[in-house]
XYZ file of C-alpha atoms in Angstrom:
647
model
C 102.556 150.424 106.498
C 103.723 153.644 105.490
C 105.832 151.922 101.848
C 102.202 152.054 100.263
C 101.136 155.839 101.398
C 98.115 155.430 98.837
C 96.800 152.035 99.645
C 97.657 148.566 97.305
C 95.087 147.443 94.709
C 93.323 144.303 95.237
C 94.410 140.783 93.426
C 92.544 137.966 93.236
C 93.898 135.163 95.143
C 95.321 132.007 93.374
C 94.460 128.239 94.174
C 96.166 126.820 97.302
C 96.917 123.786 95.335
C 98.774 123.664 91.950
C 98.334 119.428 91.889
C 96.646 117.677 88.708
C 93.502 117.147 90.577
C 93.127 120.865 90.223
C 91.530 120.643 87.217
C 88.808 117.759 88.338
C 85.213 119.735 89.108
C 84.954 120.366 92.468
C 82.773 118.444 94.852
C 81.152 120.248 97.195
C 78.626 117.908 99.008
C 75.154 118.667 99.804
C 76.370 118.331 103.785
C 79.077 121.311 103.486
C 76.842 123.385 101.580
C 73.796 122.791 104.252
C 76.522 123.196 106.830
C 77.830 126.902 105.290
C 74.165 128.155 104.290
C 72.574 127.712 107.989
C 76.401 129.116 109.073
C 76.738 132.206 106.460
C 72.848 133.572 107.411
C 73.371 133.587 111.094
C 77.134 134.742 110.728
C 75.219 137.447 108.834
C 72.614 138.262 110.538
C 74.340 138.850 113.656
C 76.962 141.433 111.683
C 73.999 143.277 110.485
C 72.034 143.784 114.138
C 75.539 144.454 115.285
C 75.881 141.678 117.786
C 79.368 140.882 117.287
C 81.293 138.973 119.588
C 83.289 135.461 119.461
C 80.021 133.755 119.970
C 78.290 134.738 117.383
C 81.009 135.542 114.863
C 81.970 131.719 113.468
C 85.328 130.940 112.843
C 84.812 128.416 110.020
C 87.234 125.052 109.438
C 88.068 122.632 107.632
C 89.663 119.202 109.697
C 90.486 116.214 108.316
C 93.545 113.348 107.860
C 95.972 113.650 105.601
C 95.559 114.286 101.643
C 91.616 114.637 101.733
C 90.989 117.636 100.185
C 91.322 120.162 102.589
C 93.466 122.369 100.477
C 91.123 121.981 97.324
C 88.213 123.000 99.509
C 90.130 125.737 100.705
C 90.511 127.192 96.931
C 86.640 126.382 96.955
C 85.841 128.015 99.604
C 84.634 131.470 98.385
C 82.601 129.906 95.183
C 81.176 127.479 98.041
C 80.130 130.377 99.656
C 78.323 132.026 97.108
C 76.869 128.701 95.583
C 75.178 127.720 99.160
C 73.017 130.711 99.259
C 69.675 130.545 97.229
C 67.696 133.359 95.602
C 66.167 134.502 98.869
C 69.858 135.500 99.692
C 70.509 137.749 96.983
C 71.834 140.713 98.678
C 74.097 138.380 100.453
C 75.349 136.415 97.069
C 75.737 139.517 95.632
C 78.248 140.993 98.380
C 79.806 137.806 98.458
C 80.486 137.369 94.651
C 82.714 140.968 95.120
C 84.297 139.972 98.239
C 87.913 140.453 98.750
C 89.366 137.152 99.291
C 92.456 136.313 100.514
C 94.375 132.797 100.549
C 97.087 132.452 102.588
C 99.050 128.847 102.812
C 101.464 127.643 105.149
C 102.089 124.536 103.518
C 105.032 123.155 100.927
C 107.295 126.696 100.450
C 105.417 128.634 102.044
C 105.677 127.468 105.564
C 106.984 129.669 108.329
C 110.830 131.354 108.248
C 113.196 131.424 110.667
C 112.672 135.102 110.983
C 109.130 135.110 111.374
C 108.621 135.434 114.971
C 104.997 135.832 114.838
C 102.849 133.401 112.998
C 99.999 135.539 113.077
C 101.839 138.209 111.249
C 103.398 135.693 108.867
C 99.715 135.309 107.932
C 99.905 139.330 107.085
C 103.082 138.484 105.109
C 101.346 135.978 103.135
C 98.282 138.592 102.433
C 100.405 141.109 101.508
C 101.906 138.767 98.945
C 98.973 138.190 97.528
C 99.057 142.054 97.022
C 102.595 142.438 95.528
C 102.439 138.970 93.353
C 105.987 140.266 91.219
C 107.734 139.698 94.687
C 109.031 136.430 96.268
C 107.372 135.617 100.058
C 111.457 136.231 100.841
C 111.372 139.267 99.579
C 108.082 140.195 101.726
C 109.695 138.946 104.909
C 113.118 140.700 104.136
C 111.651 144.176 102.699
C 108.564 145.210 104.858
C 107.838 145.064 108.808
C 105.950 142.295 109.358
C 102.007 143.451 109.201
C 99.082 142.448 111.236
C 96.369 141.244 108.881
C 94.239 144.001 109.352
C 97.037 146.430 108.660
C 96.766 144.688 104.827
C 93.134 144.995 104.466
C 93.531 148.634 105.663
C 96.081 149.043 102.613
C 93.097 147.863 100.318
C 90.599 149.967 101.574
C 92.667 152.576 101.099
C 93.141 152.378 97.803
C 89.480 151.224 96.737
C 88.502 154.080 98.860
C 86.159 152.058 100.946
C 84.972 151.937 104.740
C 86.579 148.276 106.060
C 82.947 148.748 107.760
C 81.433 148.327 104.172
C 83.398 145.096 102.686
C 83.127 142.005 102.271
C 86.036 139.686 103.342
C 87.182 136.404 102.842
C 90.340 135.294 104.824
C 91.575 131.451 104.091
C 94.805 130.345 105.705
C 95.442 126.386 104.593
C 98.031 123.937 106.415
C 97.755 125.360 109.472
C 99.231 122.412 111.572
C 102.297 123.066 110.433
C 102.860 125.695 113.297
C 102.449 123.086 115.491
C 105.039 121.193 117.486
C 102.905 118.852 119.477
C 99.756 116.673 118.512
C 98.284 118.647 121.960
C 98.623 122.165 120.647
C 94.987 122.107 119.772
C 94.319 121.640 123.293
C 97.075 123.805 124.550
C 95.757 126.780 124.904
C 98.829 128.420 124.755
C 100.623 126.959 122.058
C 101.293 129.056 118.899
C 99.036 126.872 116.985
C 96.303 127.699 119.205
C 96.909 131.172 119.678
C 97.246 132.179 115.976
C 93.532 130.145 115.370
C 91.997 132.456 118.019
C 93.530 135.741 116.424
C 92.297 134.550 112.606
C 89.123 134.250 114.248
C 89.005 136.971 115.976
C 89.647 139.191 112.617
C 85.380 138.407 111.877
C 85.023 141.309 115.316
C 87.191 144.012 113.566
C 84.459 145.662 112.201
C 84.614 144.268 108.585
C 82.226 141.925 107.299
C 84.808 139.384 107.292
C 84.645 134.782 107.313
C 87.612 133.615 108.555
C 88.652 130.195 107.960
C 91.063 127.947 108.286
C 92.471 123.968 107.079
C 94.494 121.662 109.282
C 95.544 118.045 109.337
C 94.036 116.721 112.771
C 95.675 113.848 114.805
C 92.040 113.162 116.929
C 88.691 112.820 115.719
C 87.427 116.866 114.882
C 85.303 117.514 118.017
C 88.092 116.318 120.501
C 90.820 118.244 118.140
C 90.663 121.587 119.714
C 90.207 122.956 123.483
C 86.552 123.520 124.276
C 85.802 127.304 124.066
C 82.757 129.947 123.780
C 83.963 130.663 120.559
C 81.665 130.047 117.411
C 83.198 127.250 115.497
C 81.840 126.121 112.265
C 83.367 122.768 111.701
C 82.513 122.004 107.563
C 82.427 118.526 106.401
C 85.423 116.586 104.203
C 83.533 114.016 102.390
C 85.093 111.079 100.222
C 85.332 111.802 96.499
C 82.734 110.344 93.894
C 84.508 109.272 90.882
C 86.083 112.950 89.662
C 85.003 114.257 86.136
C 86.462 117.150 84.161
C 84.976 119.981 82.503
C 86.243 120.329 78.651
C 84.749 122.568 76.037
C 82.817 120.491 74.451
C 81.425 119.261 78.244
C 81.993 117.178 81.260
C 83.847 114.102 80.845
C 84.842 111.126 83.436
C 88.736 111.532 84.559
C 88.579 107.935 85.000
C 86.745 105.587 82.098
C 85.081 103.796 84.544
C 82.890 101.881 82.751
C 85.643 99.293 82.225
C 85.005 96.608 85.434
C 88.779 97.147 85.666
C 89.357 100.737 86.124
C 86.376 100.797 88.429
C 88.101 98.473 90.795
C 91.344 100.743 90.652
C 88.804 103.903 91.209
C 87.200 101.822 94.237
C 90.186 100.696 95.848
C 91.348 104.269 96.189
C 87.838 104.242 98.747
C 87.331 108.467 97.831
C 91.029 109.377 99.087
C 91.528 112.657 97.113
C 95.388 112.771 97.071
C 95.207 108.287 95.987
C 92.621 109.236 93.314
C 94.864 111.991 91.973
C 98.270 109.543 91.890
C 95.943 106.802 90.381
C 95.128 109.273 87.318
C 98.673 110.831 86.977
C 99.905 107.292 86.604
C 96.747 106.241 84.382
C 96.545 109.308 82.227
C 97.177 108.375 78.380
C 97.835 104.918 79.551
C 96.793 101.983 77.705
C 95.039 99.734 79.646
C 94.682 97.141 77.440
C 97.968 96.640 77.468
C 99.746 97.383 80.573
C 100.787 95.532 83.691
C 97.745 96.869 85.688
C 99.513 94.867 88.887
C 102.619 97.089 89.046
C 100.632 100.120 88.675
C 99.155 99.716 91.755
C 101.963 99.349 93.111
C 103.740 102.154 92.133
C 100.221 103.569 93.507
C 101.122 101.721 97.026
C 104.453 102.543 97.114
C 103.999 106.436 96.130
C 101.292 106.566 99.317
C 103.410 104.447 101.599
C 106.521 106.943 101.238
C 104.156 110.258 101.461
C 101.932 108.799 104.351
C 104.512 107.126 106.087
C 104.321 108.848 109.368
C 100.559 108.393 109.479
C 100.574 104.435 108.817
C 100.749 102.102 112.028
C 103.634 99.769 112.482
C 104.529 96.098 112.902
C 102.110 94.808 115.739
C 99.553 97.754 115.663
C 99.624 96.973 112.213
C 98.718 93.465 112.478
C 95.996 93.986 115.134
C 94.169 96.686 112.892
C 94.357 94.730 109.685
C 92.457 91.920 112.069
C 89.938 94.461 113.549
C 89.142 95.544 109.554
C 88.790 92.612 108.165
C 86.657 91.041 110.627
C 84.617 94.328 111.618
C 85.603 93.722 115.324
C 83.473 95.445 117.732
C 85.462 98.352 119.491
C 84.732 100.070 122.446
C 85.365 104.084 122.070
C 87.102 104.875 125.428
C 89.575 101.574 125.357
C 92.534 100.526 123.302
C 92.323 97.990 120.313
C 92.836 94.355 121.407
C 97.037 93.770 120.886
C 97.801 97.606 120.824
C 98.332 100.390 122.626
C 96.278 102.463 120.606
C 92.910 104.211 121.249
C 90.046 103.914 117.799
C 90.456 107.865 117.623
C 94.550 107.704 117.594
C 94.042 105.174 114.657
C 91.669 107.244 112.153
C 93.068 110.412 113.254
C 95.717 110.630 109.779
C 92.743 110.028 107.766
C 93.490 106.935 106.751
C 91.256 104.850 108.604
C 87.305 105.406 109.393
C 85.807 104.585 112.557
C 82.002 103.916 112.264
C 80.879 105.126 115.933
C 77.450 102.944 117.400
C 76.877 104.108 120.806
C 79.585 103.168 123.062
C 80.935 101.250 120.127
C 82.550 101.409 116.956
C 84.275 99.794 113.838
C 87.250 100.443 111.595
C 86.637 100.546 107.757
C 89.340 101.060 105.165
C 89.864 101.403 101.318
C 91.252 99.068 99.574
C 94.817 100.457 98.669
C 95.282 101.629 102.849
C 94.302 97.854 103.660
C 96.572 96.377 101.267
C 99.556 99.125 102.601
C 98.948 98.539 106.273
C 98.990 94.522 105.858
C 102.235 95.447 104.272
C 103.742 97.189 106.756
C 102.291 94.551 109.970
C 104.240 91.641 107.346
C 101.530 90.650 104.996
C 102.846 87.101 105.046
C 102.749 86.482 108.629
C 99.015 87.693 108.767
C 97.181 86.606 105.619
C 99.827 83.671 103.756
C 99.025 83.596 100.308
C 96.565 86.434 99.606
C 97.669 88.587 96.737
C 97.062 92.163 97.130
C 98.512 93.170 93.707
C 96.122 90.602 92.003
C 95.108 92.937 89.151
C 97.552 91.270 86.755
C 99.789 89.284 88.989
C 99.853 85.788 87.293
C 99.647 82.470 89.311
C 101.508 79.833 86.304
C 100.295 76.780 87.853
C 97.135 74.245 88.073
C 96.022 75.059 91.819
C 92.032 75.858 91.091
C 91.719 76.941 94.550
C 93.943 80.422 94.685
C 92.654 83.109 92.679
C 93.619 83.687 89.220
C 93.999 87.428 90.473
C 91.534 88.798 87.916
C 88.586 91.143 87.859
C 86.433 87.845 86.414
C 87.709 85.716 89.112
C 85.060 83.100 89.482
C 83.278 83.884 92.866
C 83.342 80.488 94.610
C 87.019 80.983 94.787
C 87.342 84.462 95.655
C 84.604 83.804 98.021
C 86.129 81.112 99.939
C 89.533 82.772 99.732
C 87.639 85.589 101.245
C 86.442 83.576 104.376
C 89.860 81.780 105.044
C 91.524 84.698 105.312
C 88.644 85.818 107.973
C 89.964 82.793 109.684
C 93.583 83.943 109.963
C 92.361 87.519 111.223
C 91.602 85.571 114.610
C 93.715 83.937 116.553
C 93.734 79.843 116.486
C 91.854 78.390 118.558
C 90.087 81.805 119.646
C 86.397 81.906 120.641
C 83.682 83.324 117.843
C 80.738 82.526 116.537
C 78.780 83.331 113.655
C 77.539 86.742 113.239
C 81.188 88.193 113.876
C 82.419 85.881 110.967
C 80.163 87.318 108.687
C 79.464 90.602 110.003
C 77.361 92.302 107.931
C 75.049 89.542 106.371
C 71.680 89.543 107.380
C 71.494 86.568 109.792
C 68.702 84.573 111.521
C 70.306 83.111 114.592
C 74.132 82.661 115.636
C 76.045 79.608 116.040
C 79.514 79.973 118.782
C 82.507 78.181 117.568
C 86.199 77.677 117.879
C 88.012 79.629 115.249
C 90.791 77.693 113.168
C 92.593 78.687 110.365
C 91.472 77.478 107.207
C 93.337 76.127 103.438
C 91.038 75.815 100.639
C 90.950 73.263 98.880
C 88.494 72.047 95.931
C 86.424 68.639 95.721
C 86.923 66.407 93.250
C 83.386 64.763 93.299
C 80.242 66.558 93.722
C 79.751 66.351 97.370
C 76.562 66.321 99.945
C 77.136 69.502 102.255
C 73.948 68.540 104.815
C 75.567 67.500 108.290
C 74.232 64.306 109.257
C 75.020 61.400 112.527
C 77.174 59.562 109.741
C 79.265 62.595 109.562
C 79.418 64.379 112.325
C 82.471 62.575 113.854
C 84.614 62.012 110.820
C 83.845 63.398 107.201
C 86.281 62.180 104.614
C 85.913 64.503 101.361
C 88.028 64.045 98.937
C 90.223 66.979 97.128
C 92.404 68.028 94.384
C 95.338 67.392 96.638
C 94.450 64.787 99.452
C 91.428 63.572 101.160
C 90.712 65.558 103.881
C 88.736 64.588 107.381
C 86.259 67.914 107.625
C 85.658 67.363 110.951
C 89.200 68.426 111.795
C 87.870 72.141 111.083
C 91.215 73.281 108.871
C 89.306 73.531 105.137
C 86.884 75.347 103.512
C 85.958 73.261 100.452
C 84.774 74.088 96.943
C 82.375 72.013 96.199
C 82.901 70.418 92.561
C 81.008 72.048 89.410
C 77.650 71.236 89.220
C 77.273 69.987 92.807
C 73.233 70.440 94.374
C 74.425 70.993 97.094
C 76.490 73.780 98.447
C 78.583 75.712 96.570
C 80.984 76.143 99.292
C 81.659 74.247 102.742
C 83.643 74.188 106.319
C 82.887 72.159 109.304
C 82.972 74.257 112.377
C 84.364 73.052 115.677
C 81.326 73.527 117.641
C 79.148 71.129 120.215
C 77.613 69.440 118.134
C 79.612 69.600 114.896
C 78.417 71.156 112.321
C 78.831 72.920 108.818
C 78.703 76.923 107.302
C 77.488 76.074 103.920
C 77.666 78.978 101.236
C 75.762 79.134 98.382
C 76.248 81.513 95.232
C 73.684 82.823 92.651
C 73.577 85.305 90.020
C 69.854 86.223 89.391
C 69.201 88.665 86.346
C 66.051 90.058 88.616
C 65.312 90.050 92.176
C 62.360 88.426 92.160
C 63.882 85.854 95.148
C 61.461 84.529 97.159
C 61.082 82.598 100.107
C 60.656 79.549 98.404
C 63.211 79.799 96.151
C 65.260 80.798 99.385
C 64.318 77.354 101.219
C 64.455 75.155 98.341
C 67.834 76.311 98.158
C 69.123 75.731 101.874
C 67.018 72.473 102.279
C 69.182 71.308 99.232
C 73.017 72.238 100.648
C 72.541 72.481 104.454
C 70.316 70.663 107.201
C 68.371 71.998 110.067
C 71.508 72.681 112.705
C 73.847 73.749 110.003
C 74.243 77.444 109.624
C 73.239 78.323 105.951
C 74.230 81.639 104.172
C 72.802 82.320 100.683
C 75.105 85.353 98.234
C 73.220 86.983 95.600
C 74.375 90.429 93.578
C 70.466 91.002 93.506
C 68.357 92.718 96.211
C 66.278 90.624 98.182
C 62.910 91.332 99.210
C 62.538 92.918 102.834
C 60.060 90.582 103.486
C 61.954 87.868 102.702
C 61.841 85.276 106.317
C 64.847 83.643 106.919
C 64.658 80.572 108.242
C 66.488 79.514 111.806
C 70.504 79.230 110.897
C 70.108 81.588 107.969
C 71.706 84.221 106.503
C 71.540 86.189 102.955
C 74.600 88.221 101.443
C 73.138 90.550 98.765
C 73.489 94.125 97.063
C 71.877 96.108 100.096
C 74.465 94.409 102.189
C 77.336 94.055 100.559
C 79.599 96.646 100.883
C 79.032 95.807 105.000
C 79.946 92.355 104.312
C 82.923 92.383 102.163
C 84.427 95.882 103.234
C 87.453 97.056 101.214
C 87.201 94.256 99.093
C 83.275 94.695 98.182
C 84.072 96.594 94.650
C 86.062 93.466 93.343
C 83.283 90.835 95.109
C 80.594 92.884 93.119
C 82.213 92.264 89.888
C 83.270 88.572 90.548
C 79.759 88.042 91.191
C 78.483 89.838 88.369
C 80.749 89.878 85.527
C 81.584 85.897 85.591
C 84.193 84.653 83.189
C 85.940 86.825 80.179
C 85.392 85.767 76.578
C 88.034 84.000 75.200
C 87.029 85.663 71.686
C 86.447 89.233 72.948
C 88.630 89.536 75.813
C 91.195 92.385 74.966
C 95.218 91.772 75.649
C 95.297 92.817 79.276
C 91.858 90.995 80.168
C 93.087 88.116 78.667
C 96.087 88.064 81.106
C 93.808 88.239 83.869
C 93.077 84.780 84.200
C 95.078 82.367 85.632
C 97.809 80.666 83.986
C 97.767 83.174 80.648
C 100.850 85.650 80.441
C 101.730 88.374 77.307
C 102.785 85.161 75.195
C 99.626 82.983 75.564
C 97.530 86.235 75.389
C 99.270 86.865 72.072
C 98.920 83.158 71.097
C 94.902 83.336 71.728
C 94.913 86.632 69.737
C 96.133 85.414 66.710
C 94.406 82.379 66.666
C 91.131 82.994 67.613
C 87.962 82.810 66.715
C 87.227 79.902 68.610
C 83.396 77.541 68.763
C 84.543 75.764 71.720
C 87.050 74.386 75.050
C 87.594 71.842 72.184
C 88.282 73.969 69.242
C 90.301 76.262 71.692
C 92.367 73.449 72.966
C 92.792 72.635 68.782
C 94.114 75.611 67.273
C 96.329 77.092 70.710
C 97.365 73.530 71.991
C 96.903 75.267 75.637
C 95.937 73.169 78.934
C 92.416 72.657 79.268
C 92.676 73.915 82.902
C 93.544 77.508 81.529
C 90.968 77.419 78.384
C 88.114 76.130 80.883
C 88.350 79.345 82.983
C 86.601 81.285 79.832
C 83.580 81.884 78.698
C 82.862 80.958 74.570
């Protein structure tokens, strides 16, 4: 480029990203730095013995779904570098931490002109901004001949008065599907996706000591996202985000105060999605969440994702037949398409979305949260799971019916629990074929039972109730409820047993030959020490020999715990298998039982069911309170609100 006769000085690149989440610390992963360390010495190695060729110089890339980080470990990418290397690479750091690094995006305003014929060269354009930073990319495209990227790094040489031979080079261009025009050009060998990938790459055999890499949004799972070829590829993993923390002067602090039970449910629900977390803390930041409609929120959390993921979500039918294949971890085979769609497991997780958990020839779908409750949504929530609340952070249920959910973070467990299994029922079709162990996938189970699948109501008993299946019951079981008396052996309730009940905690007859009953039963241990006598005393109590038996604890169990036949234990090494998106919020029903009506703050104290911002104010003012009676006293409230507290 003969405008800079004397070379152009080098500038230091600026971050590919300019969202909030910016200033979060960056989480590298122990896999991408293992990944770039065993990458980085052979990539060097090779330069220095002077084998250079495609195979042996990596082209390195980031691949992921949609608004996981890509760009942030992009901006990363030359720290990463230098932090992966240990003490035996010193020479190596040492070039690296006075590397020339470039950052090109293609993404937001920077994406391609009209008059950019050659995206390769646009990448020069973007370099050579870098270089000129008073100047608008317009201004590049419109002033100077479009330069080949090498023709910029030649510019910088010039003017450090180096040998290209003796730098150090960093080239990162983000966003690159945006130059393509088909979800195939990865495998199109001759699309101008693929073509400019192959010529970034190839800039590592120029003669420079030079890592080339590169960020794209992927619509396949990474190794079937670009053609097969001899070229050295370096794929780096995009992990899920921990909880994010900030660095301030006086230290590292949480960007999210998640030792509230609340906030960590919000944090969970957002299941590590980098650009979710970030909305969640834009909308959260400075806000007072004692005293905020935690419900809406989320939703302006849903609703901001839905709009900017729109294209990536599936729609109407797909969307029903996914939510099912979540929520019941329905086995998937790799090569054929989910039952109801016309989708393949790969085209579903390829936005990013969704996860597919690949077992041999098989496979399962796992979401957060947040996508769950947006893709249930869009499939017509109402049509696939009546009556389950996905907004039930503060959404308030005014009424006396024990058996929904009071939408809270201290929802007692029986309730969420059975809510939890009914809506299992509606994921499969009535009247289909199941049995046990794909019910309650993920439990640790001794045995399998095959039944007919109905859908279930709860409902809650009105007198303690025997759960054990027995011949006087097996035909016709009359329990009586809240709101009728109901004939179990008709298969269309899960019960709640009534408080203090020795017998199961919760119960449903299955339609099975013989008849007989799934009987749950809850317990919050403040140890683990569970053993397998406590175990049997338990089911011997609640369930008979040829009913099916399942036992939930937030404790570990003992490994050598032996179940007996028609068994099954729920517990903390299982439980994120067993309850899926909606483990955080189990794990804290479990745990945290009822609030105190004396301590509870303004927003907590909304979270039960039946209290709004009035009665919350009411209780405030005049508590402190001995007892249900005194409560009932001093507020005049129902005793069907005051009982759901703890005093």
């Amino acid at each position: 480029m003969d405008y800079f006769y004397v070379g152009l000085p080098y500038v230091a690149p600026k971050p590919l990203l300019g969202s909030s989440g910016l200033t979060w610390e960056y989480q590298a992963g122990p896999a991408l730095l293992q990944t770039l360390q065993t990458g980085i010495r052979d990539h060097y190695k090779s330069y220095r013995s002077g084998n250079i060729d495609k195979i042996t110089m990596p082209l390195y890339l980031f691949l992921s779904g949609a608004g996981t980080g890509k760009s942030r470990n992009a901006s990363e990418f030359h720290r990463t570098v230098v932090e992966c290397l240990g003490d035996e690479d010193e020479e190596l750091k040492n070039k690296f931490r006075n590397a020339w690094v470039f950052h090109v995006s293609l993404e937001n305003g920077s994406t391609l002109r009209d008059d950019e014929t050659s995206a390769f060269r646009a990448v020069g354009n973007r370099m050579l901004l870098q270089l000129l930073p008073e100047k608008a990319l317009d201004q590049i495209v419109t002033s100077y001949e479009a330069p080949d990227p090498m023709e910029v790094l030649r510019l910088v040489a010039k003017h450090e008065k180096q040998e290209l031979k003796d730098a150090t080079i960093i080239v990162v261009v983000d966003g690159m599907q945006n130059l393509m025009t088909s979800y195939e050009d990865g495998l199109n060998a001759e699309s101008r996706f693929y073509k400019t990938l192959s010529s970034i790459g190839d800039l590592a055999h120029k003669g420079a000591f030079l890592l080339p890499c590169c960020t794209a949004t992927v619509s396949r799972p990474i190794d079937q996202s670009l053609r097969t070829s001899n070229r050295c590829r370096i794929y780096l993993p995009v992990t899920s985000l921990e909880p994010p923390v900030i660095r301030q002067d006086h230290g590292i602090e949480l960007a999210f105060p998640i030792d509230s039970s609340l906030m960590k449910i919000l944090v969970e629900d957002c299941g590590g999605h980098g650009r979710a977390l970030e909305i969640l803390w834009n909308l959260t930041r400075g806000l007072n969440l004692e005293n905020c409609d935690v419900g809406d929120l989320m939703r302006k959390l849903r609703n901001n994702l839905s709009q900017r993921y729109k294209s990536a979500l599936p729609k109407d039918e797909d969307a029903k037949a996914i939510v099912r294949a979540i929520l019941v971890h329905q086995r998937l085979i790799n090569d054929e398409h989910i039952p109801n769609t016309s989708k393949f497991p790969d085209q579903v997780v390829a936005p990013g979305l969704i996860r597919y958990e690949e077992v041999g020839q098989y496979g399962y779908l796992h979401v957060p949260y947040i996508w769950l409750w947006i893709i249930a949504e869009t499939g017509g929530r109402e049509l696939l799971l009546p009556g389950w609340r996905f907004d039930d952070y503060t959404e308030l249920l005014a009424n006396e019916d024990k058996t929904l959910p009071s939408n809270c973070s201290w929802e007692n467990f029986e309730k969420f629990n059975a809510r939890f299994r009914a809506m299992k029922s509606l994921a499969l079709e009535e009247g289909q074929l199941t049995k046990i162990s794909e019910m309650n996938f993920g439990a640790r189970l001794n045995g399998d039972i095959n039944f007919v699948n109905h859908h279930l109501s709860v409902a809650c008993a009105v007198n303690q109730t025997d759960t054990r299946t027995t011949e006087a019951n097996s035909v016709e079981w009359i329990v009586n409820s809240l709101k009728e008396s109901i004939n179990m052996r008709q298969h269309r309730h899960i019960v709640i047993n009534a408080k203090s009940a020795t017998a199961s905690d919760a119960f449903l007859s299955l339609d099975a030959q013989p008849p007989t009953n799934e009987n749950h039963q809850y317990k919050f241990f403040t140890d683990a020490n569970i053993s397998n006598d406590l175990y049997n005393r338990e089911r011997n109590i609640a369930a008979s020999n040829r009913d099916f038996f399942i036992f939930f604890t937030t404790q570990k169990t003992p490994d050598n715990i032996k179940l007996p036949p028609n068994s099954g234990i729920v517990d903390q090494k299982n439980w994120n298998d067993y309850f899926g998106p909606f483990a955080g919020r189990a794990f804290v029903y479990g745990l945290m039982g009822a609030p105190n009506i004396n301590t509870a703050d303004f927003t907590t104290l909304q979270l039960v069911d039946g209290v709004g911002p009035a009665t919350a104010r009411k209780i405030m003012v005049k508590r402190k309170f001995s007892s249900i009676e005194d409560a009932e006293e001093k507020t005049k409230l129902r005793w069907v609100i005051l009982e759901q507290f703890q005093y």
